[in-house]
Short mmCIF file of C-alpha atoms in Angstrom, two decimals:
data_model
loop_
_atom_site.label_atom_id
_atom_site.label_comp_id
_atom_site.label_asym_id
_atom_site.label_seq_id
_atom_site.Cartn_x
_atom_site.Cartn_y
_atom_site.Cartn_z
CA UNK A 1 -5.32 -15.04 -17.81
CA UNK A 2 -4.90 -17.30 -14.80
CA UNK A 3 -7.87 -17.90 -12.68
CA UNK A 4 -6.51 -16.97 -9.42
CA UNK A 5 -4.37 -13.91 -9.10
CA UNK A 6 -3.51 -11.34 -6.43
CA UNK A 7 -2.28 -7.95 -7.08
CA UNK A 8 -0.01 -5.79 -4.61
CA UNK A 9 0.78 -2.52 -5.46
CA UNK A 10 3.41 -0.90 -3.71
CA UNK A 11 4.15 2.87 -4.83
CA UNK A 12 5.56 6.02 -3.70
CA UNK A 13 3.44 8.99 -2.63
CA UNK A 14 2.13 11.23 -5.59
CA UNK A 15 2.06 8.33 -8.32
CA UNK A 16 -1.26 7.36 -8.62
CA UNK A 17 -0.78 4.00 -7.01
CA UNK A 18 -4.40 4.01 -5.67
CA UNK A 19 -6.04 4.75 -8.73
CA UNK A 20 -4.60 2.62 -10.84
CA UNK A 21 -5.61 -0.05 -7.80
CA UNK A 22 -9.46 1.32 -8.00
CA UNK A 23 -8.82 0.90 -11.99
CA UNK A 24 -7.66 -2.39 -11.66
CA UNK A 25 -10.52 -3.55 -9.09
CA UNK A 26 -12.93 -2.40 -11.72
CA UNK A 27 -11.42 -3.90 -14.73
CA UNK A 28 -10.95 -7.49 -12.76
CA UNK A 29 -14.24 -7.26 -11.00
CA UNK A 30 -12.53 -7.71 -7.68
CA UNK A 31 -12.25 -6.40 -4.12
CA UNK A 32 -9.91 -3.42 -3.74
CA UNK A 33 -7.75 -4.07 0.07
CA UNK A 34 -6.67 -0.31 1.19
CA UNK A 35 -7.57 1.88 4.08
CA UNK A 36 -10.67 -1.00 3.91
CA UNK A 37 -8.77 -3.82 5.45
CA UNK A 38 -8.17 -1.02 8.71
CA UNK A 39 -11.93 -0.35 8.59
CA UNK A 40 -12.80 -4.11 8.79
CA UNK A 41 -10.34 -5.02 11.72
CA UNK A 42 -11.92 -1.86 13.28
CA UNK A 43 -15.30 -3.13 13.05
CA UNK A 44 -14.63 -6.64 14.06
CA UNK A 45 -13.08 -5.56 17.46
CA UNK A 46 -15.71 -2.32 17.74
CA UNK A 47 -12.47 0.15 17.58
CA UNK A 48 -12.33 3.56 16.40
CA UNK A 49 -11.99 3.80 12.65
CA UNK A 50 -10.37 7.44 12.57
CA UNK A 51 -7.98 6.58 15.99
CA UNK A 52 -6.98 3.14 13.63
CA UNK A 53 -6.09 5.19 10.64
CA UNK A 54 -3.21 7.22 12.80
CA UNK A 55 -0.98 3.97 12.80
CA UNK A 56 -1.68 2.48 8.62
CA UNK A 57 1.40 2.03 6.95
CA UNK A 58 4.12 3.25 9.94
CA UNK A 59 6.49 1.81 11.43
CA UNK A 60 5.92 0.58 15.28
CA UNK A 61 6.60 4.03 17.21
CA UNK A 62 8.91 3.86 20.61
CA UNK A 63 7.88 3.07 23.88
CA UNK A 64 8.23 6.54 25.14
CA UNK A 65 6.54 8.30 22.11
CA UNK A 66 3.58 5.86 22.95
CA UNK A 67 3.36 6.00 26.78
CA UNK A 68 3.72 10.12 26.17
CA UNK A 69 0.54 9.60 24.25
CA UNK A 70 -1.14 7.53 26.16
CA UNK A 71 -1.26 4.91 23.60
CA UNK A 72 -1.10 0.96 24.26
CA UNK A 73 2.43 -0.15 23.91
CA UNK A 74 0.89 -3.47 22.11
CA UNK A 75 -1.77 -1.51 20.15
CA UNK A 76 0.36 -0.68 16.64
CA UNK A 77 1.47 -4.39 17.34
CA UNK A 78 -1.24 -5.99 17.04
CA UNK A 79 -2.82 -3.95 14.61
CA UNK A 80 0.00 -4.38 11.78
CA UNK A 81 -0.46 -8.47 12.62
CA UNK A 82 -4.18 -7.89 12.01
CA UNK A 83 -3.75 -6.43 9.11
CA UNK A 84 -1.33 -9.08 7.99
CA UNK A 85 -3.55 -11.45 9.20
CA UNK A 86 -5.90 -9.77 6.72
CA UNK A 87 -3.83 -9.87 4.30
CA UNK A 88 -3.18 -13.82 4.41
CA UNK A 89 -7.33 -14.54 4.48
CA UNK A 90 -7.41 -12.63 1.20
CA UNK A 91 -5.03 -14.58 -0.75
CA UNK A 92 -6.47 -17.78 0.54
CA UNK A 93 -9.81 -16.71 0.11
CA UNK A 94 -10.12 -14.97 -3.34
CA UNK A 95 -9.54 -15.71 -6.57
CA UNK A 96 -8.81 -11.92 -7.58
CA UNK A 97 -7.96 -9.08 -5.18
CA UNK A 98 -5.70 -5.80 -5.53
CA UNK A 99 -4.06 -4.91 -2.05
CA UNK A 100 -2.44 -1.50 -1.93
CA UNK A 101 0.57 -1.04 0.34
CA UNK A 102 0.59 -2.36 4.17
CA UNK A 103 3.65 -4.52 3.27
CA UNK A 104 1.62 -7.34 1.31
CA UNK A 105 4.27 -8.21 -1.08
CA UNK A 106 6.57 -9.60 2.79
CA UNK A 107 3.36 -10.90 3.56
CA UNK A 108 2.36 -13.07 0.67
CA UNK A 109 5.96 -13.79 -0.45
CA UNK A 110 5.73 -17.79 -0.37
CA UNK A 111 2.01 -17.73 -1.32
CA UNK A 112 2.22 -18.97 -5.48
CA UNK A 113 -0.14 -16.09 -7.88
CA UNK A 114 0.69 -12.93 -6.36
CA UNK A 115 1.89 -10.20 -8.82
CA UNK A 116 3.94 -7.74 -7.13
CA UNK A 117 4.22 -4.11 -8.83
CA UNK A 118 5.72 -0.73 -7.48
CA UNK A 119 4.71 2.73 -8.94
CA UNK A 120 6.48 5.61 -9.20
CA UNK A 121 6.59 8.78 -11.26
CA UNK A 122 8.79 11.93 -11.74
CA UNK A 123 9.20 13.96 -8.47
CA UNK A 124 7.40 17.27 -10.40
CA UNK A 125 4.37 14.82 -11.52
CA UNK A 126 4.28 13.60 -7.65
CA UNK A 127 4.32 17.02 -6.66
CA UNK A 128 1.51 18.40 -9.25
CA UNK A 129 -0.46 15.38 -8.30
CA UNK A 130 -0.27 15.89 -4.32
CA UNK A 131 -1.28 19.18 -4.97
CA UNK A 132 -4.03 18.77 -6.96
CA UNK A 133 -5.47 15.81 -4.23
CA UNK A 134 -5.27 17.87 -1.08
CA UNK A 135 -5.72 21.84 -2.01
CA UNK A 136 -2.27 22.85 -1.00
CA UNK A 137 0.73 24.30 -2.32
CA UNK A 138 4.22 23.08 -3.57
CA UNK A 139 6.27 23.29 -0.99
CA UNK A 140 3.42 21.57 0.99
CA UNK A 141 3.58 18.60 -1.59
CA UNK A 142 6.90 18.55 -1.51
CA UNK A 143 7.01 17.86 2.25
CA UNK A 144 4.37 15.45 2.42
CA UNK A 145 5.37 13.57 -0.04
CA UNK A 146 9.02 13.16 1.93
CA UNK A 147 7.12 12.08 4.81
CA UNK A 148 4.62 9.70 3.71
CA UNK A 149 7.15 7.98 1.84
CA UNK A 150 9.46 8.16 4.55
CA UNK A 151 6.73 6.31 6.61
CA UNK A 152 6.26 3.85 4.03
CA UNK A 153 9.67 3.03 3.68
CA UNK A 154 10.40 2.80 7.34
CA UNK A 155 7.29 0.47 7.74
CA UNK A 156 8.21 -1.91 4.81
CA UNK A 157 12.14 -2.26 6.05
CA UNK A 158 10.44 -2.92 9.91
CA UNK A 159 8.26 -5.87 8.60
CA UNK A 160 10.76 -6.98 6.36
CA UNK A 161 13.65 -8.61 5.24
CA UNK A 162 13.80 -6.37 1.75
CA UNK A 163 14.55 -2.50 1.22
CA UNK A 164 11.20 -0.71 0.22
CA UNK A 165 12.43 0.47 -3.65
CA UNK A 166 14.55 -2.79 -4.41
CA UNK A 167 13.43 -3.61 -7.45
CA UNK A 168 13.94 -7.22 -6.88
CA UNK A 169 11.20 -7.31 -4.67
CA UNK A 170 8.65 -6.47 -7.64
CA UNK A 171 7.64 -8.40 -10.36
CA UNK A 172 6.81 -5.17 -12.43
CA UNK A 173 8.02 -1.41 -11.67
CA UNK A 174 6.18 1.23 -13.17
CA UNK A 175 6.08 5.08 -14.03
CA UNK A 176 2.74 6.53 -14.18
CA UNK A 177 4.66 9.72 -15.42
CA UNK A 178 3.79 9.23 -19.27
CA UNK A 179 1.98 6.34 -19.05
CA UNK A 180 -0.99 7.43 -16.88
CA UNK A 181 -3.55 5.78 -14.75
CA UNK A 182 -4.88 4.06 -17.75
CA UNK A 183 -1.75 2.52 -19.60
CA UNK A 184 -0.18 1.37 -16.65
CA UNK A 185 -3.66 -0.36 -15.81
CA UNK A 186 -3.26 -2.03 -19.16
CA UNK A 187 0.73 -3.03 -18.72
CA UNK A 188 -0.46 -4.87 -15.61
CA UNK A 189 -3.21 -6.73 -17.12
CA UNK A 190 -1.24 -7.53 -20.20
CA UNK A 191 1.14 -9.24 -17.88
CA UNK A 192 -0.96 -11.10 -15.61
CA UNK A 193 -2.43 -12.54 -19.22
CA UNK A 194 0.76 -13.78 -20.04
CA UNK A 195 1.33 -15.52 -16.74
CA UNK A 196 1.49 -19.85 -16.92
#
């Protein structure tokens, strides 16, 4: 397995894409980058960690959405370059890290040992898992799901030059659907062993 080697996991809502990251982190004995890296950028510039977590992983809203709610036209702006920002230190700093989401695949795309993988799953599976997460019922799932990756998708084709689901932009794609948590865990590590 090669000494240096960063993971980013993009997936779509309902596939298990952060536990197979927390997985991963374990099994690699390395930092897991999530809703952390939004944490540490609030506590660095003494912001409000809850207020910060409003804007993760959307695209930049308009000008009048943001002056309606009183929000800092440059505030999403500078956060997402932050976060990027983030993003960069960890790939130059560590030898091992799993990022989840916040576009780190655009980020890191001329940086050499980053393994990108997207996860997905079968809509019911989504839906079942949603469900079981947050209490609520199907059609409730079903909605969210629609959203969130509606966000995600929006926020990856802002920030870059790729569509979200291309799978050209991954080095692996993945469905947790009958693999699991645990086997795709293990398709990932099998083949970051067999990387030069």
């Amino acid at each position: 397995m090669k000494e240096k080697v960063i993971i980013h996991i993009s997936r779509e809502h309902g596939s298990l894409g952060h536990v197979v990251g927390e997985k991963l982190a374990e099994r690699l004995k390395c930092n897991l980058y999530d809703k952390k890296l939004i944490e540490e950028i609030a506590e660095e510039h003494g912001l409000d960690k809850e207020f910060l977590k409003e804007y993760e992983e959307k695209p930049k809203r308009s000008l009048l959405y943001r002056l309606a709610q009183g929000v800092s036209a440059d505030l999403e702006e500078e956060l997402t370059k932050q976060v990027f920002e983030k993003i960069r230190g960890v790939a130059e700093s560590e030898n091992r890290a799993i990022i989840v989401g916040r576009c780190a695949g655009t980020v890191l795309k001329d940086y050499p040992n980053v393994v990108n993988v997207f996860l997905t799953a079968r809509m019911s599976n989504r839906i079942r898992n949603i469900m079981e997460y947050y209490g609520i019922d199907y059609e409730s799932a079903q909605k969210r799901i629609q959203d969130v990756d509606k966000d995600r998708q929006r926020f990856h084709d802002t920030y870059s030059d790729t569509k979200w689901k291309n799978v050209d932009n991954y080095d692996l794609v993945i469905s947790t659907t009958d693999l699991g948590v645990d086997g795709a865990v293990d398709l990932i590590l099998n083949y970051i062993a067999h990387l030069d």
